[in-house]
Amino acid sequence: MSALKPYLRGLVLIATFVALGYLVKETGLYDLLDERWIDREIRGRGIAGELLFLGLGAVLTAIGFPRQAVSFLGGYAFGFGAGTALALAAAGCGCILAFTFARILGREFVRGKFGPRVRRLDDFLRDHPFSMALLIRLLPVGSNVVTNLAAGVSGIHAVPFIAGSVIGYLPQTVIFALLGSGIHLDPSLRIGASVVLFVVSGMLGVYLFRRYRTSRALDADVALGADGGGNPDGGGR
């Protein structure tokens, strides 16, 4: 029975996320989350509306709902400043939920089933989990929920990964909250500012990635030099 335990946990993990995704789809919740629903359930309801938005946004981003859409709706519901803060908090809580859920229920199963992939993520994040998580979030590629789940089953520490993720979420959160806020700017200026922010955040991600590759190459050179014992021929006496 003990040998089956990791697989049972993994099946529970998979079944839970499949069931949640199916429930959200079949109940039409994705379709309900538009401006009219926000007007009816969130706007003008004070702290209750903010808590509802935060909780729902956390759950939805944890199971794969685009955090950019949550940011847009946050800007629409609360304005640029508060919308950015609440959407960022929701995405951060969603990251924590998915990471923790995977670590508790799916770690042994996924490591046994997808060991090489988990090891690659470990190699990428292990030495500098904060900066590498920040890098992953700044690059406009990949799946948010898959990254959270893979990190959860890896061996990295939670706090630096989550902190790096939240900071990395910030540029796109600002962009989409700005778009949704209807802030009193000419629409072309608002869209233009969003495009500039998006390009800048992507360029920062590329810059950090290049620094990471350069650092790895230097580390490899140092390691080879150490293995050679300082002798150009790699020999010794």
Short mmCIF file of C-alpha atoms in Angstrom, two decimals:
data_model
loop_
_atom_site.label_atom_id
_atom_site.label_comp_id
_atom_site.label_asym_id
_atom_site.label_seq_id
_atom_site.Cartn_x
_atom_site.Cartn_y
_atom_site.Cartn_z
CA MET A 1 0.00 0.00 0.00
CA SER A 2 2.87 2.37 0.81
CA ALA A 3 4.22 1.93 -2.73
CA LEU A 4 0.87 3.05 -4.14
CA LYS A 5 0.59 6.10 -1.89
CA PRO A 6 2.52 8.52 -4.16
CA TYR A 7 0.41 7.45 -7.13
CA LEU A 8 -2.83 7.86 -5.21
CA ARG A 9 -1.78 11.36 -4.18
CA GLY A 10 -0.84 12.17 -7.75
CA LEU A 11 -4.18 10.92 -9.02
CA VAL A 12 -5.96 13.06 -6.44
CA LEU A 13 -3.92 16.06 -7.59
CA ILE A 14 -4.74 15.50 -11.24
CA ALA A 15 -8.39 14.67 -10.61
CA THR A 16 -8.87 17.77 -8.47
CA PHE A 17 -7.53 20.14 -11.10
CA VAL A 18 -9.47 18.40 -13.87
CA ALA A 19 -12.66 18.57 -11.81
CA LEU A 20 -12.15 22.23 -10.97
CA GLY A 21 -11.49 23.10 -14.60
CA TYR A 22 -14.54 21.12 -15.73
CA LEU A 23 -16.72 22.75 -13.08
CA VAL A 24 -15.63 26.24 -14.05
CA LYS A 25 -16.25 25.50 -17.72
CA GLU A 26 -19.62 23.78 -17.31
CA THR A 27 -21.02 26.38 -14.92
CA GLY A 28 -20.07 29.12 -17.36
CA LEU A 29 -18.02 30.89 -14.71
CA TYR A 30 -15.42 32.00 -17.25
CA ASP A 31 -18.17 33.58 -19.32
CA LEU A 32 -19.71 35.26 -16.28
CA LEU A 33 -16.50 37.03 -15.36
CA ASP A 34 -17.04 40.11 -17.46
CA GLU A 35 -17.72 43.76 -16.81
CA ARG A 36 -21.44 43.17 -16.14
CA TRP A 37 -20.70 40.58 -13.46
CA ILE A 38 -18.12 42.90 -11.93
CA ASP A 39 -20.67 45.74 -11.90
CA ARG A 40 -23.25 43.52 -10.22
CA GLU A 41 -21.14 41.63 -7.67
CA ILE A 42 -17.93 43.56 -7.03
CA ARG A 43 -18.07 47.30 -7.68
CA GLY A 44 -19.43 49.48 -4.93
CA ARG A 45 -19.52 46.67 -2.37
CA GLY A 46 -16.58 47.83 -0.29
CA ILE A 47 -14.44 45.30 1.53
CA ALA A 48 -16.84 42.45 0.71
CA GLY A 49 -16.37 43.06 -3.01
CA GLU A 50 -12.61 43.28 -2.62
CA LEU A 51 -12.44 40.01 -0.67
CA LEU A 52 -14.68 38.27 -3.21
CA PHE A 53 -12.47 39.46 -6.05
CA LEU A 54 -9.31 38.43 -4.19
CA GLY A 55 -10.57 34.96 -3.30
CA LEU A 56 -12.09 34.20 -6.68
CA GLY A 57 -9.05 35.56 -8.51
CA ALA A 58 -6.72 33.40 -6.40
CA VAL A 59 -8.67 30.20 -7.07
CA LEU A 60 -9.06 30.88 -10.78
CA THR A 61 -5.41 31.75 -11.38
CA ALA A 62 -4.41 28.65 -9.40
CA ILE A 63 -6.29 26.44 -11.88
CA GLY A 64 -5.18 28.24 -15.02
CA PHE A 65 -7.41 31.28 -15.58
CA PRO A 66 -5.28 33.99 -17.23
CA ARG A 67 -3.93 36.36 -14.61
CA GLN A 68 -3.91 39.07 -17.29
CA ALA A 69 -7.72 38.84 -17.42
CA VAL A 70 -7.88 39.10 -13.63
CA SER A 71 -5.69 42.21 -13.82
CA PHE A 72 -7.91 43.78 -16.48
CA LEU A 73 -11.03 43.14 -14.40
CA GLY A 74 -9.26 44.44 -11.29
CA GLY A 75 -8.46 47.70 -13.06
CA TYR A 76 -12.05 47.93 -14.28
CA ALA A 77 -13.54 47.24 -10.83
CA PHE A 78 -11.25 49.23 -8.55
CA GLY A 79 -9.27 51.64 -10.70
CA PHE A 80 -5.63 51.49 -11.63
CA GLY A 81 -3.94 51.61 -8.21
CA ALA A 82 -6.23 49.41 -6.13
CA GLY A 83 -6.91 47.14 -9.10
CA THR A 84 -3.21 46.52 -9.61
CA ALA A 85 -2.70 45.74 -5.92
CA LEU A 86 -5.68 43.37 -5.65
CA ALA A 87 -4.94 41.58 -8.93
CA LEU A 88 -1.29 41.12 -7.92
CA ALA A 89 -2.38 39.77 -4.53
CA ALA A 90 -4.82 37.38 -6.24
CA ALA A 91 -2.13 36.08 -8.62
CA GLY A 92 0.29 35.67 -5.72
CA CYS A 93 -2.27 33.73 -3.69
CA GLY A 94 -3.02 31.58 -6.73
CA CYS A 95 0.69 30.82 -7.05
CA ILE A 96 0.81 29.82 -3.37
CA LEU A 97 -2.28 27.61 -3.72
CA ALA A 98 -0.99 25.70 -6.75
CA PHE A 99 2.55 25.39 -5.38
CA THR A 100 1.37 24.16 -1.96
CA PHE A 101 -1.23 21.81 -3.39
CA ALA A 102 1.35 20.19 -5.67
CA ARG A 103 3.93 19.93 -2.89
CA ILE A 104 1.52 18.27 -0.46
CA LEU A 105 -0.30 15.91 -2.80
CA GLY A 106 1.72 15.36 -5.93
CA ARG A 107 5.40 15.60 -5.14
CA GLU A 108 6.34 11.93 -4.98
CA PHE A 109 4.07 10.96 -7.87
CA VAL A 110 5.24 13.65 -10.28
CA ARG A 111 8.92 13.24 -9.38
CA GLY A 112 8.63 9.52 -10.07
CA LYS A 113 6.70 10.03 -13.29
CA PHE A 114 8.48 13.07 -14.71
CA GLY A 115 11.84 12.96 -12.95
CA PRO A 116 13.99 14.42 -15.77
CA ARG A 117 11.69 17.43 -16.23
CA VAL A 118 11.59 18.16 -12.53
CA ARG A 119 15.39 17.86 -12.35
CA ARG A 120 15.75 20.36 -15.19
CA LEU A 121 13.56 22.83 -13.33
CA ASP A 122 15.55 22.15 -10.17
CA ASP A 123 18.78 22.86 -12.05
CA PHE A 124 17.35 26.12 -13.38
CA LEU A 125 15.94 27.39 -10.08
CA ARG A 126 18.00 25.72 -7.37
CA ASP A 127 20.96 28.10 -6.98
CA HIS A 128 19.02 31.35 -7.41
CA PRO A 129 15.30 30.59 -6.98
CA PHE A 130 14.29 34.23 -6.52
CA SER A 131 16.02 35.65 -9.59
CA MET A 132 15.19 32.65 -11.77
CA ALA A 133 11.50 32.76 -10.80
CA LEU A 134 11.55 36.47 -11.59
CA LEU A 135 13.09 35.68 -14.97
CA ILE A 136 10.46 33.06 -15.81
CA ARG A 137 7.62 35.46 -15.00
CA LEU A 138 9.09 38.37 -16.97
CA LEU A 139 9.43 36.35 -20.16
CA PRO A 140 6.02 36.30 -21.91
CA VAL A 141 6.16 32.54 -22.51
CA GLY A 142 5.11 29.38 -20.74
CA SER A 143 2.17 28.44 -18.56
CA ASN A 144 1.69 30.07 -15.17
CA VAL A 145 -0.08 27.09 -13.60
CA VAL A 146 2.33 24.50 -15.02
CA THR A 147 5.29 26.48 -13.65
CA ASN A 148 3.63 26.67 -10.22
CA LEU A 149 2.89 22.94 -10.14
CA ALA A 150 6.33 21.95 -11.41
CA ALA A 151 7.99 24.19 -8.82
CA GLY A 152 5.78 22.66 -6.13
CA VAL A 153 7.03 19.15 -6.84
CA SER A 154 10.65 20.24 -7.22
CA GLY A 155 13.08 20.70 -4.36
CA ILE A 156 13.24 24.51 -4.38
CA HIS A 157 12.27 26.61 -1.36
CA ALA A 158 8.81 28.15 -1.47
CA VAL A 159 9.49 31.68 -0.19
CA PRO A 160 12.08 32.89 -2.76
CA PHE A 161 10.15 31.25 -5.62
CA ILE A 162 6.86 32.89 -4.63
CA ALA A 163 8.51 36.26 -3.92
CA GLY A 164 10.27 36.23 -7.30
CA SER A 165 7.04 35.21 -9.00
CA VAL A 166 5.00 38.01 -7.43
CA ILE A 167 7.54 40.66 -8.42
CA GLY A 168 7.73 39.15 -11.89
CA TYR A 169 3.95 39.31 -12.17
CA LEU A 170 3.99 43.06 -11.54
CA PRO A 171 4.72 44.44 -15.05
CA GLN A 172 1.91 42.55 -16.79
CA THR A 173 -0.42 43.24 -13.86
CA VAL A 174 0.25 46.97 -14.26
CA ILE A 175 -0.26 46.75 -18.02
CA PHE A 176 -3.63 45.02 -17.93
CA ALA A 177 -4.94 46.92 -14.91
CA LEU A 178 -4.11 50.11 -16.79
CA LEU A 179 -6.00 48.86 -19.83
CA GLY A 180 -9.02 47.93 -17.73
CA SER A 181 -9.06 51.00 -15.53
CA GLY A 182 -10.44 53.46 -18.06
CA ILE A 183 -8.06 55.98 -16.54
CA HIS A 184 -8.57 59.42 -18.01
CA LEU A 185 -6.04 59.19 -20.79
CA ASP A 186 -6.54 59.16 -24.49
CA PRO A 187 -7.16 55.48 -25.42
CA SER A 188 -4.24 55.49 -27.83
CA LEU A 189 -1.95 56.80 -25.08
CA ARG A 190 -3.21 54.18 -22.63
CA ILE A 191 -2.68 51.37 -25.12
CA GLY A 192 0.68 52.81 -26.17
CA ALA A 193 1.87 52.96 -22.56
CA SER A 194 0.79 49.36 -22.07
CA VAL A 195 2.69 48.23 -25.16
CA VAL A 196 5.83 50.06 -24.00
CA LEU A 197 5.61 48.47 -20.54
CA PHE A 198 5.14 45.04 -22.11
CA VAL A 199 8.16 45.45 -24.38
CA VAL A 200 10.33 46.77 -21.54
CA SER A 201 9.40 43.86 -19.24
CA GLY A 202 10.12 41.38 -22.03
CA MET A 203 13.49 42.99 -22.75
CA LEU A 204 14.34 42.85 -19.06
CA GLY A 205 13.50 39.15 -19.05
CA VAL A 206 15.71 38.53 -22.08
CA TYR A 207 18.54 40.51 -20.45
CA LEU A 208 18.31 38.47 -17.25
CA PHE A 209 18.22 35.23 -19.25
CA ARG A 210 21.36 36.20 -21.15
CA ARG A 211 23.10 37.03 -17.88
CA TYR A 212 22.04 33.64 -16.55
CA ARG A 213 23.50 31.85 -19.60
CA THR A 214 26.72 33.85 -19.36
CA SER A 215 27.02 33.05 -15.67
CA ARG A 216 26.51 29.35 -16.33
CA ALA A 217 29.17 29.41 -19.06
CA LEU A 218 31.64 31.12 -16.71
CA ASP A 219 30.88 28.61 -13.97
CA ALA A 220 31.58 25.79 -16.42
CA ASP A 221 34.91 27.36 -17.41
CA VAL A 222 35.91 27.74 -13.76
CA ALA A 223 34.95 24.14 -13.05
CA LEU A 224 36.99 22.89 -16.00
CA GLY A 225 39.97 24.94 -14.82
CA ALA A 226 39.65 23.50 -11.33
CA ASP A 227 39.46 19.97 -12.70
CA GLY A 228 42.66 20.66 -14.63
CA GLY A 229 44.43 21.54 -11.40
CA GLY A 230 45.67 24.82 -12.83
CA ASN A 231 47.86 22.98 -15.42
CA PRO A 232 47.13 24.11 -19.00
CA ASP A 233 47.50 20.52 -20.14
CA GLY A 234 45.18 19.28 -17.43
CA GLY A 235 47.89 16.89 -16.33
CA GLY A 236 50.01 17.41 -13.25
CA ARG A 237 53.33 16.10 -12.40
#
